[in-house]
mmCIF file of C-alpha atoms in Angstrom:
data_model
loop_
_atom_site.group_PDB
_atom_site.id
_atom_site.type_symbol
_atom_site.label_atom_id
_atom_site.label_comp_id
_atom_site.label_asym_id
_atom_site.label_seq_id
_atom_site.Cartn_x
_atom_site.Cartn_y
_atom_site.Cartn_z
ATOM 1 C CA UNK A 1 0.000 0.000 0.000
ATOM 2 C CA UNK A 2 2.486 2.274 0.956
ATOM 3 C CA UNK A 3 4.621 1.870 -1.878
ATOM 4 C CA UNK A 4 1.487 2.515 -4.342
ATOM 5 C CA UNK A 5 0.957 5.547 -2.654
ATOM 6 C CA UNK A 6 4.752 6.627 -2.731
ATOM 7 C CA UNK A 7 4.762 5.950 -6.433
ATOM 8 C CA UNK A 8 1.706 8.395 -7.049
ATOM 9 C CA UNK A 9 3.337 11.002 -4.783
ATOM 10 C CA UNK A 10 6.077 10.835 -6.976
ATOM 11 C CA UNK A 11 4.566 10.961 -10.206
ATOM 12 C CA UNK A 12 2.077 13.844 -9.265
ATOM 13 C CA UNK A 13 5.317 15.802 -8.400
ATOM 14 C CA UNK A 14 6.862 15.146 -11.571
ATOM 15 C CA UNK A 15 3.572 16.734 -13.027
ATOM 16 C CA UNK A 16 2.336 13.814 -14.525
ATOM 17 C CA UNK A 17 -1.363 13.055 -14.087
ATOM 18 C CA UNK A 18 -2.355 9.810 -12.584
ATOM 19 C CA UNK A 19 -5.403 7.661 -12.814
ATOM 20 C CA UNK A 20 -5.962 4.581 -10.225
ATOM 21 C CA UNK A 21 -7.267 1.224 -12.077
ATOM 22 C CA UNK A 22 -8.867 -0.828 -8.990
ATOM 23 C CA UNK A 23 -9.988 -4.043 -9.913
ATOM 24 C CA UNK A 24 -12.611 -6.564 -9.126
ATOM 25 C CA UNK A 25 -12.586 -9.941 -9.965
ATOM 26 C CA UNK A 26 -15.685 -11.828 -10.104
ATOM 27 C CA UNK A 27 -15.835 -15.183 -7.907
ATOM 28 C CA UNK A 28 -11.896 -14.803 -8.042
ATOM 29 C CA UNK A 29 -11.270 -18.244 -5.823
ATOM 30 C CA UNK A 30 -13.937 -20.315 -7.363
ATOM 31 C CA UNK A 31 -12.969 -19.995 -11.114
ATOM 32 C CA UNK A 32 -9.197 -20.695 -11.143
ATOM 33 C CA UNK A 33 -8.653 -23.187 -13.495
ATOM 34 C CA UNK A 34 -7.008 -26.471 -12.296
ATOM 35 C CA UNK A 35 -5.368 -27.162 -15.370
ATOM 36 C CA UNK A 36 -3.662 -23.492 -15.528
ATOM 37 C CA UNK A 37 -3.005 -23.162 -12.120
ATOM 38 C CA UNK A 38 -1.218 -26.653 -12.252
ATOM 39 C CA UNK A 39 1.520 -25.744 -14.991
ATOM 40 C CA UNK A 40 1.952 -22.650 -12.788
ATOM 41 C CA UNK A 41 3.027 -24.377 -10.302
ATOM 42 C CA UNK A 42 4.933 -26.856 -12.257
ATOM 43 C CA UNK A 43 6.804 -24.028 -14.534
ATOM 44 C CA UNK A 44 7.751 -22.319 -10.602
ATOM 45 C CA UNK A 45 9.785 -25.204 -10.156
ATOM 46 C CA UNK A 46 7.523 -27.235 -7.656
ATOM 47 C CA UNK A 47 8.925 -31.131 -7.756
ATOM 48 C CA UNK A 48 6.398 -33.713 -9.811
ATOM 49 C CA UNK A 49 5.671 -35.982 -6.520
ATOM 50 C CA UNK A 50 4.346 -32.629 -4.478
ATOM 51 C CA UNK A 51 3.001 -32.081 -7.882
ATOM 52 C CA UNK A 52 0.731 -35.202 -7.784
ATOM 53 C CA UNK A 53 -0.012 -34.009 -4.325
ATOM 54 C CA UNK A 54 -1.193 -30.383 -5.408
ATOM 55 C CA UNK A 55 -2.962 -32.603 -8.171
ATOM 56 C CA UNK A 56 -5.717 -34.836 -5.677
ATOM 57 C CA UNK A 57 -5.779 -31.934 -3.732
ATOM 58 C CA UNK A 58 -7.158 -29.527 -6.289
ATOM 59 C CA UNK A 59 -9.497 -32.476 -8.959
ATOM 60 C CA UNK A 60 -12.214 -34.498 -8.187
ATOM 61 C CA UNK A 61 -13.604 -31.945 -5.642
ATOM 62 C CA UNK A 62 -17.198 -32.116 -5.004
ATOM 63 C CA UNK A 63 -19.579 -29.980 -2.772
ATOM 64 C CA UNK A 64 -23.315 -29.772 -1.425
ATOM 65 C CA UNK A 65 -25.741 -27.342 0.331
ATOM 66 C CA UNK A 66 -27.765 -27.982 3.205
ATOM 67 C CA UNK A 67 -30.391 -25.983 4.667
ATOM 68 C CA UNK A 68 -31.660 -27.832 7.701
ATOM 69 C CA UNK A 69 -31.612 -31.485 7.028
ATOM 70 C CA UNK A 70 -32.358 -31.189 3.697
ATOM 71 C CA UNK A 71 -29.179 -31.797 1.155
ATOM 72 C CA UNK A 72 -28.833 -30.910 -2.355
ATOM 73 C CA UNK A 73 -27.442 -33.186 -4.694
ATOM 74 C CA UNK A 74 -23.679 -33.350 -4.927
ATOM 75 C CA UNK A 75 -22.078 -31.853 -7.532
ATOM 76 C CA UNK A 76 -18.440 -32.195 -9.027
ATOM 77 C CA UNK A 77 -15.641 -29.099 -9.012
ATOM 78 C CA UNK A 78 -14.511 -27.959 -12.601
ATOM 79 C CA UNK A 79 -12.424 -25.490 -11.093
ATOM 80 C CA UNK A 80 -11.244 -23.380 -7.599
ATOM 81 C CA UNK A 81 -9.435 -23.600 -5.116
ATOM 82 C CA UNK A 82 -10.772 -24.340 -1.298
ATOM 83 C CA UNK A 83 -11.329 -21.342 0.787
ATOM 84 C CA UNK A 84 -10.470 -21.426 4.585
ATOM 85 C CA UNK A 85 -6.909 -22.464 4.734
ATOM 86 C CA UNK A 86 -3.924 -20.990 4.135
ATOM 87 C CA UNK A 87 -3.151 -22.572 0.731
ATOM 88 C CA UNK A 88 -6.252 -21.037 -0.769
ATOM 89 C CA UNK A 89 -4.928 -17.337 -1.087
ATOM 90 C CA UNK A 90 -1.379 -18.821 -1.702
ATOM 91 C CA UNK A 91 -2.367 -20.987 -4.663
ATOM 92 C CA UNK A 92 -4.494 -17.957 -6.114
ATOM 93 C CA UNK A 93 -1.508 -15.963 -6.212
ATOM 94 C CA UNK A 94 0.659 -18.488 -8.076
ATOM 95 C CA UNK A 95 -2.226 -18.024 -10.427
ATOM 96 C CA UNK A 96 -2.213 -14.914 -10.600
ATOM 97 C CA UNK A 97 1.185 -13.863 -10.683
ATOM 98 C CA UNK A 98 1.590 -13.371 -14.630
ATOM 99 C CA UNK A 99 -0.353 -10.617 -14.722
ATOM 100 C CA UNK A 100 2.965 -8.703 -14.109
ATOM 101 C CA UNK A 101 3.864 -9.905 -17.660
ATOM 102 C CA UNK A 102 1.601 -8.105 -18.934
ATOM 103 C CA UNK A 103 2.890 -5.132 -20.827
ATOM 104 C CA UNK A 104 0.813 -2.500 -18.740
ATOM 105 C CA UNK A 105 1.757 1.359 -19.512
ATOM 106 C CA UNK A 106 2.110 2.262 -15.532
ATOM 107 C CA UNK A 107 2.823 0.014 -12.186
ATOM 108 C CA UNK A 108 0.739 -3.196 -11.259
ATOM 109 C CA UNK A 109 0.311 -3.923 -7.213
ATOM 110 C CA UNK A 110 -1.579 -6.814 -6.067
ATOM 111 C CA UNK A 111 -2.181 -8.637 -3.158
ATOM 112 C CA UNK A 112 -4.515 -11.808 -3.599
ATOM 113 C CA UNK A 113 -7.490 -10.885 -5.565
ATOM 114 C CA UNK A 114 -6.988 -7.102 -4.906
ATOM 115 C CA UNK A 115 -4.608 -5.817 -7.641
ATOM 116 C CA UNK A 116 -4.242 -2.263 -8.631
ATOM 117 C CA UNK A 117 -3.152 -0.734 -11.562
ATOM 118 C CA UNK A 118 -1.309 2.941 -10.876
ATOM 119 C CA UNK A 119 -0.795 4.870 -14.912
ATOM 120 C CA UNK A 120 0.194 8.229 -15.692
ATOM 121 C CA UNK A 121 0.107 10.871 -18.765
ATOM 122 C CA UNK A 122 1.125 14.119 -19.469
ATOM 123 C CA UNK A 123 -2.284 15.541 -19.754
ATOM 124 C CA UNK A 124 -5.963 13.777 -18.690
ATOM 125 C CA UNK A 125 -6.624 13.410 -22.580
ATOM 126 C CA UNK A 126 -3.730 10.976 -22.918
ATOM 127 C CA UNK A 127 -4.275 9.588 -19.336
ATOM 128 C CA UNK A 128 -7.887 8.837 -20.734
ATOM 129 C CA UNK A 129 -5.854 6.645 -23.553
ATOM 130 C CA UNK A 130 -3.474 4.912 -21.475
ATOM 131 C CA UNK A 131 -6.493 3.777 -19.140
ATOM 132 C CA UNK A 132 -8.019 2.458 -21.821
ATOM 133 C CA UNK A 133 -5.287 0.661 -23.768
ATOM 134 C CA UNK A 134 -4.235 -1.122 -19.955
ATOM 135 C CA UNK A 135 -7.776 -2.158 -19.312
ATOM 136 C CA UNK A 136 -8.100 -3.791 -22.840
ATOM 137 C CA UNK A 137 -4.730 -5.825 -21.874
ATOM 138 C CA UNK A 138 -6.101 -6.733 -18.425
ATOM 139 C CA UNK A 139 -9.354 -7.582 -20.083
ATOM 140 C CA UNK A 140 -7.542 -10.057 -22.640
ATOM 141 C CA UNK A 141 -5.113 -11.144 -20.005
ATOM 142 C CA UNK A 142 -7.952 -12.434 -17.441
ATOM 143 C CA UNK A 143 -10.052 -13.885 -20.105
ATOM 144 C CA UNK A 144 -7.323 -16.124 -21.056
ATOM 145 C CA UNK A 145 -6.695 -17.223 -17.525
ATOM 146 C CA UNK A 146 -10.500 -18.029 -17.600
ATOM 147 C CA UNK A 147 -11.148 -15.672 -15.440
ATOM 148 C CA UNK A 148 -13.484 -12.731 -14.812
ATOM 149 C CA UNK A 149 -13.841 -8.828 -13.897
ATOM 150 C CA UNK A 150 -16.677 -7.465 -11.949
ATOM 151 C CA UNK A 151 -16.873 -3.562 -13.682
ATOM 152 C CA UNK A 152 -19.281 -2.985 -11.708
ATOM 153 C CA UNK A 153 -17.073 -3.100 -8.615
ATOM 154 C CA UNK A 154 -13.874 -2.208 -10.676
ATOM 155 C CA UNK A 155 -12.630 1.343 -9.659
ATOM 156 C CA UNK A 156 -11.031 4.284 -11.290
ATOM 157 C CA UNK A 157 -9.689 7.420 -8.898
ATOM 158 C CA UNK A 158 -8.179 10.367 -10.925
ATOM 159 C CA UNK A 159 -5.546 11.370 -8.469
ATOM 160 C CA UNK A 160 -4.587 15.007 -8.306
ATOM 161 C CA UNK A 161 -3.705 18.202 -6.489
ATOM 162 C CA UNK A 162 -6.431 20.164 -4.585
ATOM 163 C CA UNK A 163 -5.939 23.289 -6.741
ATOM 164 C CA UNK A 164 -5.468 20.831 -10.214
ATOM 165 C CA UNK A 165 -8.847 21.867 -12.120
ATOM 166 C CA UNK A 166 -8.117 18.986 -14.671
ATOM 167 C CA UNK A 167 -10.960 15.873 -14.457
ATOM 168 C CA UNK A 168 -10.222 12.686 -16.415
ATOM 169 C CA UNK A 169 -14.127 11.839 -18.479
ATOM 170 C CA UNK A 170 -16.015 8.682 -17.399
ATOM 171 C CA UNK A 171 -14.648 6.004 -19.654
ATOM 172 C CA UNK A 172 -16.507 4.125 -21.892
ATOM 173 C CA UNK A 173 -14.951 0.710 -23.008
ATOM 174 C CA UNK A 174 -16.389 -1.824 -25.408
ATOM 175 C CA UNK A 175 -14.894 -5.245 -26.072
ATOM 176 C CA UNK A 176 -17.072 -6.091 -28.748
ATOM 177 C CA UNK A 177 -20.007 -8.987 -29.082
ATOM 178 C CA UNK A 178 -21.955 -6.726 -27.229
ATOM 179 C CA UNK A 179 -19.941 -6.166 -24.186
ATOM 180 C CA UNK A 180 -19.103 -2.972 -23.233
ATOM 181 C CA UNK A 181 -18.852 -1.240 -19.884
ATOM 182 C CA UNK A 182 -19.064 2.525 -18.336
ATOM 183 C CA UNK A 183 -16.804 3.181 -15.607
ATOM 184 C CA UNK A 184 -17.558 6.133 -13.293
ATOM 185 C CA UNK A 185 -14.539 8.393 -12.109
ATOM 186 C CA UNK A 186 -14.620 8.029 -8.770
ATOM 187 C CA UNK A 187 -13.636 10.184 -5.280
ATOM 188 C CA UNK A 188 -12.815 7.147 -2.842
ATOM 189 C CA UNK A 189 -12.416 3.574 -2.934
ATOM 190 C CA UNK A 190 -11.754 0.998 -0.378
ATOM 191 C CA UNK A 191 -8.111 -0.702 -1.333
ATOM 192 C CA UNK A 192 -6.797 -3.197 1.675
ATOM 193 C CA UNK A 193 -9.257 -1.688 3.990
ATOM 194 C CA UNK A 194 -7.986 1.838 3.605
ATOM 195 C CA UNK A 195 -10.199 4.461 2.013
ATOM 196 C CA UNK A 196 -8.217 6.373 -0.911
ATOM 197 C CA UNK A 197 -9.440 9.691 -2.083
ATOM 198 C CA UNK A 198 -8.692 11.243 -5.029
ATOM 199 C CA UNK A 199 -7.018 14.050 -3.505
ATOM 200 C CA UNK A 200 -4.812 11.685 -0.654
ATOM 201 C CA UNK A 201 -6.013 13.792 2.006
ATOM 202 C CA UNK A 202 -6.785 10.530 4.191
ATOM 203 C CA UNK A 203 -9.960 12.580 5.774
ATOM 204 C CA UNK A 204 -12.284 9.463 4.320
ATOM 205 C CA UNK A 205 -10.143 6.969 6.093
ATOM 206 C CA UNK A 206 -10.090 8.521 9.356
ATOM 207 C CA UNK A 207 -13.834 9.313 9.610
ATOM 208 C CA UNK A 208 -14.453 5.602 8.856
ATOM 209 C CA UNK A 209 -11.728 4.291 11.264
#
């Protein structure tokens, strides 16, 4: 957090203007795919018998509701990983970790499902551009990975100065076949349970803590 914070310091003093990409991913933990998230682990160097392990872990899962004594059927897992223990936010970040590869025009921070992405431009007409080229690469990069962004949680903050009278537009993005998406600039957003505001003046954070 801090260092996300230090980084838009820096570039708002270098007179840059700097846009906040806050992303949402839908059901993040229950749509990893097995299959990916195996050769991830294979390609980080773990050895093929804690492989195997990883492997009957992970497939063949299967799950039920209950509501009283009543019990639905029991289906099977295609995919995610199981939440309550410490290897479910570890294994999600394994899976997650090439979205640094990605050839983003700005800095990426993430922690579990909570990544960030931090751009900058000289002017918001540009900065408008940038956001827009990095979301279409995030867009491509999670449908690949199978899987999916909420934009209706996903965030944009238009950092700046209190006496900067410069306002990055709403941004309008369309994928095609129908899907496109308007994202609201926003004032505040709630980032690893601090409030940022678009002006850093923390006064959103404290009133809430």
């Amino acid at each position: 957090m801090f260092t996300q914070i230090k980084n838009i310091t820096e570039k708002l003093e270098d007179g840059q203007v700097v846009a906040g990409i806050y992303l949402d991913v839908a059901k993040a933990f229950d749509t990893v795919d097995h299959n990916i998230l195996l050769y991830r682990l294979q390609q980080s160097g773990i050895s093929e018998g804690l492989l195997k392990w990883f492997r009957s872990y992970l497939v063949d899962r299967t799950q039920m509701v209950k509501i009283c004594n009543h019990f639905s059927d029991e289906i099977r897992l295609s995919g995610g990983v199981p939440q309550g223990g410490m290897l479910g936010p570890l294994l999600f970040l394994v899976y997650i970790n090439s979205i640094f590869s990605v050839d983003i025009k700005g800095s990426v921070f993430s922690f579990a499902d909570d990544t960030a992405i931090v751009c900058s431009a000289p002017d918001v007409v540009k900065l408008r551009q940038v956001v827009l080229e990095n979301l279409n690469k995030i867009h491509n990069w999670f449908k690949q990975n199978k899987l999916k962004l909420n934009y209706q949680k996903t965030k944009i903050l238009h950092y700046k100065f209190k006496n900067s009278d410069q306002n990055l537009e709403n941004v309008k993005i369309d994928f095609g076949s129908g899907e496109s998406y308007n994202l609201e600039i926003e004032n505040t957003t709630k980032y690893l349970g601090v409030i940022l505001d678009s002006k850093l003046t923390w006064e959103n954070h404290v009133l809430y803590t």
